[in-house]
């Protein structure tokens, strides 16, 4: 019975949606046209290695130097919009 309740809830959410994009995605998934591959292979992970204090300090020093150059106009920074787009 849980499956039937879940299906009914999902159907209600789909019927209440006003997003054409969402409805198109649901249709694609139902018809197997989705670009999402359900059987994905786990990527090889690089094991985490903690950074040393000197590595952190070197990176901080480099960042401060870059900020100083940008303030002085000797280097060009990136806009907040470009920064967010990179994320």
Coordinates of C-alpha atoms in Angstrom, one line a residue:
X1 CA 0.0 0.0 0.0
X2 CA 2.9 2.3 0.6
X3 CA 3.8 2.2 -3.1
X4 CA 0.3 3.3 -4.1
X5 CA 0.3 6.2 -1.7
X6 CA 3.7 7.3 -3.0
X7 CA 2.5 7.1 -6.6
X8 CA -0.6 9.2 -5.7
X9 CA 1.6 11.8 -3.9
X10 CA 3.9 12.0 -6.9
X11 CA 1.1 12.3 -9.3
X12 CA -0.4 15.2 -7.3
X13 CA 2.9 17.0 -7.2
X14 CA 3.3 16.5 -11.0
X15 CA -0.2 17.8 -11.6
X16 CA 0.3 20.8 -9.4
X17 CA 3.6 21.8 -11.2
X18 CA 3.6 24.8 -13.5
X19 CA 7.1 24.2 -14.7
X20 CA 7.3 23.0 -18.3
X21 CA 10.9 22.2 -17.8
X22 CA 10.2 19.9 -14.9
X23 CA 7.3 18.2 -16.7
X24 CA 9.6 17.6 -19.7
X25 CA 12.2 16.0 -17.5
X26 CA 9.7 13.7 -15.9
X27 CA 8.5 12.7 -19.4
X28 CA 12.0 12.0 -20.5
X29 CA 12.7 9.8 -17.5
X30 CA 9.5 7.9 -18.0
X31 CA 10.3 7.2 -21.6
X32 CA 13.9 6.3 -21.0
X33 CA 15.3 9.3 -22.9
X34 CA 17.1 10.7 -19.8
X35 CA 20.7 11.6 -20.1
X36 CA 21.1 10.5 -16.5
X37 CA 22.7 7.1 -16.3
X38 CA 21.4 5.2 -13.4
X39 CA 24.1 2.6 -13.6
X40 CA 27.0 5.0 -13.1
X41 CA 30.5 3.7 -12.3
X42 CA 32.1 5.1 -9.2
X43 CA 34.9 7.3 -10.1
X44 CA 38.4 6.6 -8.8
X45 CA 38.8 8.8 -5.7
X46 CA 42.1 10.3 -4.7
X47 CA 42.6 9.6 -1.0
X48 CA 42.5 12.7 1.2
X49 CA 45.9 13.8 2.5
X50 CA 45.9 16.6 5.0
X51 CA 47.9 19.7 4.0
X52 CA 50.9 20.7 6.0
X53 CA 51.0 24.0 7.8
X54 CA 53.6 25.3 5.4
X55 CA 51.5 24.4 2.4
X56 CA 48.5 26.3 3.9
X57 CA 50.7 29.3 4.8
X58 CA 52.2 29.3 1.3
X59 CA 48.8 29.4 -0.3
X60 CA 47.7 32.2 2.1
X61 CA 50.8 34.2 1.2
X62 CA 50.1 33.8 -2.5
X63 CA 46.4 34.8 -2.1
X64 CA 47.5 37.9 -0.1
X65 CA 50.0 38.9 -2.8
X66 CA 47.4 38.4 -5.5
X67 CA 44.9 40.6 -3.5
X68 CA 47.6 43.3 -3.1
X69 CA 48.3 43.3 -6.8
X70 CA 44.7 43.6 -7.7
X71 CA 44.2 46.6 -5.2
X72 CA 47.2 48.3 -6.8
X73 CA 45.8 47.8 -10.2
X74 CA 48.7 45.6 -11.4
X75 CA 46.5 42.6 -11.8
X76 CA 42.9 42.1 -12.8
X77 CA 40.5 40.3 -10.5
X78 CA 37.3 38.5 -11.5
X79 CA 33.8 39.7 -10.9
X80 CA 31.5 38.1 -8.3
X81 CA 29.3 36.9 -11.1
X82 CA 32.2 35.1 -12.9
X83 CA 33.2 33.6 -9.5
X84 CA 29.7 32.2 -8.9
X85 CA 29.6 30.9 -12.5
X86 CA 32.8 28.9 -11.9
X87 CA 31.1 27.2 -8.9

